[in-house]
Coordinates of C-alpha atoms in Angstrom, one line a residue:
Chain A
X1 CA 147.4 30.3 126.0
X2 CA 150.6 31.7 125.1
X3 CA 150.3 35.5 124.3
X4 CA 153.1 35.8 121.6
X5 CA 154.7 32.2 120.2
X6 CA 157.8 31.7 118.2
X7 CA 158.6 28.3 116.0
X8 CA 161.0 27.0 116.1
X9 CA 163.0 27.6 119.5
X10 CA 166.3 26.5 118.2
X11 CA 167.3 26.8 114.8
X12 CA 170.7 25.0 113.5
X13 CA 171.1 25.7 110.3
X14 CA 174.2 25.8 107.2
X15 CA 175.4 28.6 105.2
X16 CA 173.4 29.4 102.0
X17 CA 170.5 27.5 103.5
X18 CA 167.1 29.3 103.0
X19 CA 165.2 29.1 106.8
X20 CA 161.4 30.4 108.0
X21 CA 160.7 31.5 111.3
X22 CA 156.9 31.6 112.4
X23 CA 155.3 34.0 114.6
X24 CA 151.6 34.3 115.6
X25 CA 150.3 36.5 118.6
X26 CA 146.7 35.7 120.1
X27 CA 145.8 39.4 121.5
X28 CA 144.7 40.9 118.9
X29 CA 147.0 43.3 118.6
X30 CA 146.8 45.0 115.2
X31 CA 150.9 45.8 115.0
X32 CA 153.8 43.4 115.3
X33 CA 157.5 43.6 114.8
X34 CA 160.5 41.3 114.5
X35 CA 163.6 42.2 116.3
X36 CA 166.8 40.8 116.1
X37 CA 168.7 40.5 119.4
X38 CA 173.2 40.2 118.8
X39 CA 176.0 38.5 121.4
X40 CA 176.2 42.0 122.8
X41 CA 172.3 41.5 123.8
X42 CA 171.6 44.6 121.4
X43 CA 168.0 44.5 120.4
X44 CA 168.0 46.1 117.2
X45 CA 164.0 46.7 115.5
X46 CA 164.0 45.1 111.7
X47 CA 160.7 45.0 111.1
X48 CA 157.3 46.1 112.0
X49 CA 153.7 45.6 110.6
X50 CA 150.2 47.1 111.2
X51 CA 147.1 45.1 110.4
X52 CA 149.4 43.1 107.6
X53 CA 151.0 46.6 106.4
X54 CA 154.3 47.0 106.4
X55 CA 155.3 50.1 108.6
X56 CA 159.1 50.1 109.7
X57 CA 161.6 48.7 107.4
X58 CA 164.8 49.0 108.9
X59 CA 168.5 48.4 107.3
X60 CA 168.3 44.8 106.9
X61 CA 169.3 43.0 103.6
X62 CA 167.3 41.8 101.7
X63 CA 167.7 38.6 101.8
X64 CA 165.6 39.0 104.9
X65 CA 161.4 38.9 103.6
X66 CA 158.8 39.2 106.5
X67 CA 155.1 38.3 105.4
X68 CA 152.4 39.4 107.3
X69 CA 149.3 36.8 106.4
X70 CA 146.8 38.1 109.0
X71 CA 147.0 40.8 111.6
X72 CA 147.9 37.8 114.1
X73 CA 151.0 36.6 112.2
X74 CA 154.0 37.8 111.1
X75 CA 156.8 35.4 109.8
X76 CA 160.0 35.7 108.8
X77 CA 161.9 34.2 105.9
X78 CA 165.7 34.2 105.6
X79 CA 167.3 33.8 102.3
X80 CA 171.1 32.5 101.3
X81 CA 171.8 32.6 105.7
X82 CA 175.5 33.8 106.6
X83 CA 177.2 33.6 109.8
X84 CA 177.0 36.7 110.5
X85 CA 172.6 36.1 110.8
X86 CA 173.4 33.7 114.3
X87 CA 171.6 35.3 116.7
X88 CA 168.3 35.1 118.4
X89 CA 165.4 36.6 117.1
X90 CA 162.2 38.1 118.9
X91 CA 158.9 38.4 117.9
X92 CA 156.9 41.0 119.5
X93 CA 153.3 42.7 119.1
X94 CA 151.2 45.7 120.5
X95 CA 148.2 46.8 120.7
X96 CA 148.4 49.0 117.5
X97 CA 151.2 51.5 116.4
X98 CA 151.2 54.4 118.4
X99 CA 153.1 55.3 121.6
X100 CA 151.8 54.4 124.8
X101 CA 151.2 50.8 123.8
X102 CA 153.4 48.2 125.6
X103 CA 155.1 45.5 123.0
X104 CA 154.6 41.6 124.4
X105 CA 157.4 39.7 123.2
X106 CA 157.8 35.6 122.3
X107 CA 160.1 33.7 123.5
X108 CA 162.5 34.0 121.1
X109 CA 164.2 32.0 118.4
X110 CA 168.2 30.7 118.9
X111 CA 169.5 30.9 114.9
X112 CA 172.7 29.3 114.6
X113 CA 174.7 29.4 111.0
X114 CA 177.4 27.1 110.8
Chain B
X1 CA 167.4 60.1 117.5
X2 CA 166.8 59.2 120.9
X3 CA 169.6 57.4 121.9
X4 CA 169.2 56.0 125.6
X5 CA 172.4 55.9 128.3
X6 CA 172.2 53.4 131.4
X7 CA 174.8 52.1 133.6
X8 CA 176.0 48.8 132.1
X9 CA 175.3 46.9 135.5
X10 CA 174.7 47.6 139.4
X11 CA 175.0 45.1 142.2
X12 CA 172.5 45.0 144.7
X13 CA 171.2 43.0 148.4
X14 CA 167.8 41.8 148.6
X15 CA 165.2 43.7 150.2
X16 CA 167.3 47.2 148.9
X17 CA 165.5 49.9 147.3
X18 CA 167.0 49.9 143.3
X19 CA 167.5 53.4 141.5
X20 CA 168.5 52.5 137.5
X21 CA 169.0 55.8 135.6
X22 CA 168.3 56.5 131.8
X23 CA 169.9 59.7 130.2
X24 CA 167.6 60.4 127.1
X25 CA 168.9 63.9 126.2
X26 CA 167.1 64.1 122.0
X27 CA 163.8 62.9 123.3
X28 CA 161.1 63.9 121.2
X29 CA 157.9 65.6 122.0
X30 CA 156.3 62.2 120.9
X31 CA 158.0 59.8 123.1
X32 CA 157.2 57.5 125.7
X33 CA 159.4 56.3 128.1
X34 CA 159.3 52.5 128.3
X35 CA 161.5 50.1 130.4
X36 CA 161.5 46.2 129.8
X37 CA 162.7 43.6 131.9
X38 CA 165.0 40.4 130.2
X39 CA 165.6 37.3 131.6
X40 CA 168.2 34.7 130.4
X41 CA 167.1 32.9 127.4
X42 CA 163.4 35.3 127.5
X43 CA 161.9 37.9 125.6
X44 CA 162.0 41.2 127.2
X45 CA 158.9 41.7 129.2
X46 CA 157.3 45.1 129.8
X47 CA 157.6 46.4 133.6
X48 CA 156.4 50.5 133.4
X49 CA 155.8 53.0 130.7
X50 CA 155.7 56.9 131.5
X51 CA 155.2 60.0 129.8
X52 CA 155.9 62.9 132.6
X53 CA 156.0 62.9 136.2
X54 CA 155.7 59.9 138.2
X55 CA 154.4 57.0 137.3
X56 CA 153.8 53.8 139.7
X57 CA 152.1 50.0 139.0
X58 CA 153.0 46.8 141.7
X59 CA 156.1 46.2 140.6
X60 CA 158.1 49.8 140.0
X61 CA 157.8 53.3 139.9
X62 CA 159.1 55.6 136.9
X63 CA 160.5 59.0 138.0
X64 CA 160.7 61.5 135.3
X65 CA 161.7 65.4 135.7
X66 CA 160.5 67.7 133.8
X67 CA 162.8 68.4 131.4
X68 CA 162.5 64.9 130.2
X69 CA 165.8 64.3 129.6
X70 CA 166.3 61.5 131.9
X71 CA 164.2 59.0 133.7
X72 CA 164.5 56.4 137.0
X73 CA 163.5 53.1 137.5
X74 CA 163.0 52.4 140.7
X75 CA 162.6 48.9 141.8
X76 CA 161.5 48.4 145.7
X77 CA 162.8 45.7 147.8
X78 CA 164.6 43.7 145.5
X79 CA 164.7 40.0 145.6
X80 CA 167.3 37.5 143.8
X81 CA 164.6 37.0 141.0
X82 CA 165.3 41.0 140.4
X83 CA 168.6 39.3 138.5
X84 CA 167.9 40.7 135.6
X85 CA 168.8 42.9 132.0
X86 CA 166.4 46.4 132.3
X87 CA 166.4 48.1 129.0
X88 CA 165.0 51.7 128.8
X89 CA 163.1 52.4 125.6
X90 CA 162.5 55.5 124.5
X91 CA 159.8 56.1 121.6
X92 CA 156.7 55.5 119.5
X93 CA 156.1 52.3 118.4
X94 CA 156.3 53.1 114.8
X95 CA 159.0 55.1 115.3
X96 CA 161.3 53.0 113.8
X97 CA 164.9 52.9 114.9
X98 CA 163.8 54.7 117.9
X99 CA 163.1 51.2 118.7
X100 CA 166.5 49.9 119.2
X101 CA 166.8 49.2 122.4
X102 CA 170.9 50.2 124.0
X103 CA 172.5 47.7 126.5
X104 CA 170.8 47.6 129.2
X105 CA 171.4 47.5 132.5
X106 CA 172.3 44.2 134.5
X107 CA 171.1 44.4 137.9
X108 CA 172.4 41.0 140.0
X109 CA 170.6 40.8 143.4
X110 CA 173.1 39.2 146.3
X111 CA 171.8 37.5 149.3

């Protein structure tokens, strides 16, 4: 009965490899977002969606591609990985898009480019 | 851009009243005032939202003054599972790189 869940957990992985992490909330919630979270616990927004639309787009590269298949999933595809991607990665959703709405977050997923 | 302040950490006792400050100087008209709560190896998990004033649920109360400029989480009687990263938040939620959250604050709760 897990509100927001993340797979994989851990995610060891080589340069130039091409990786997919999935995400899937059972609230529904009609927004969700990817964040990606640094060594200096920085939780930096890179993506959000609203009922499968895309909404924020923040400076990522593009080798990063999220796709939204229904409102209650939002994965996350990584291209040609660098180093410089190891870091953990959190899913999150809310209600919808507005203020006021708290975000639930996953659990997280522990990318490691080696 | 609403860039959030907060004290990098603060050392605490259990059963101590805790007072963690947020300087939010550019809010916007728009914004809420969010705080999350971050356990090791978790995903941040919501404690209190506010808008104005005062707000209170069972686990905190959210002070904010008027101006809106700042806010203060206050966490009452503090036990060792308090040990914790608070982030304060301040935006919409499609507000884009409002929602970036800053350091955070690292509360550790002594015996």
């Amino acid at each position: 009965d897990t509100a927001v869940s993340q797979t994989p957990k851990y995610l060891v992985t080589q340069m130039g490899n091409d990786k997919s992490i999935k995400c899937e909330q059972n609230l529904g919630h009609d927004t969700m977002y990817w964040y990606k979270q640094d060594s200096k616990k920085f939780l930096k927004i890179m993506f959000s969606y609203n009922n499968k639309e895309l909404i924020i787009n923040e400076t990522v590269p593009n080798r990063f591609s999220p796709k939204s298949p229904d409102k209650a999933h939002l994965n996350l595809h990584i291209n040609s990985l660098e180093l410089g991607d190891s870091a953990v990665y959190f899913c999150a959703s809310s209600q919808d898009a507005r203020g006021g709405y708290e975000q639930y977050f996953g659990p997280g997923t522990r990318l490691t480019v080696t | 851009l609403a860039k959030t302040t907060q004290p990098i950490s603060m050392d605490s006792y259990e059963g101590q009243e805790v007072n963690i400050t947020c300087s939010h100087n550019n809010i916007a008209t728009n914004d809420y005032i969010t705080w999350y709560q971050q356990f090791p190896s978790q995903g941040p998990r919501f404690i209190i939202q506010g808008y104005k004033t005062k707000v209170t649920n069972e686990v905190a109360s959210l002070f904010i003054p008027a101006d809106r400029k700042s806010s203060t989480l206050s966490l009452p009687r503090v036990s060792l599972s308090d040990t914790a990263v608070y982030y304060c938040l301040v935006g919409a939620n499609n507000a884009g790189n409002m929602l970036t959250f800053g350091g955070g604050t690292r509360l550790m709760v002594k015996p």
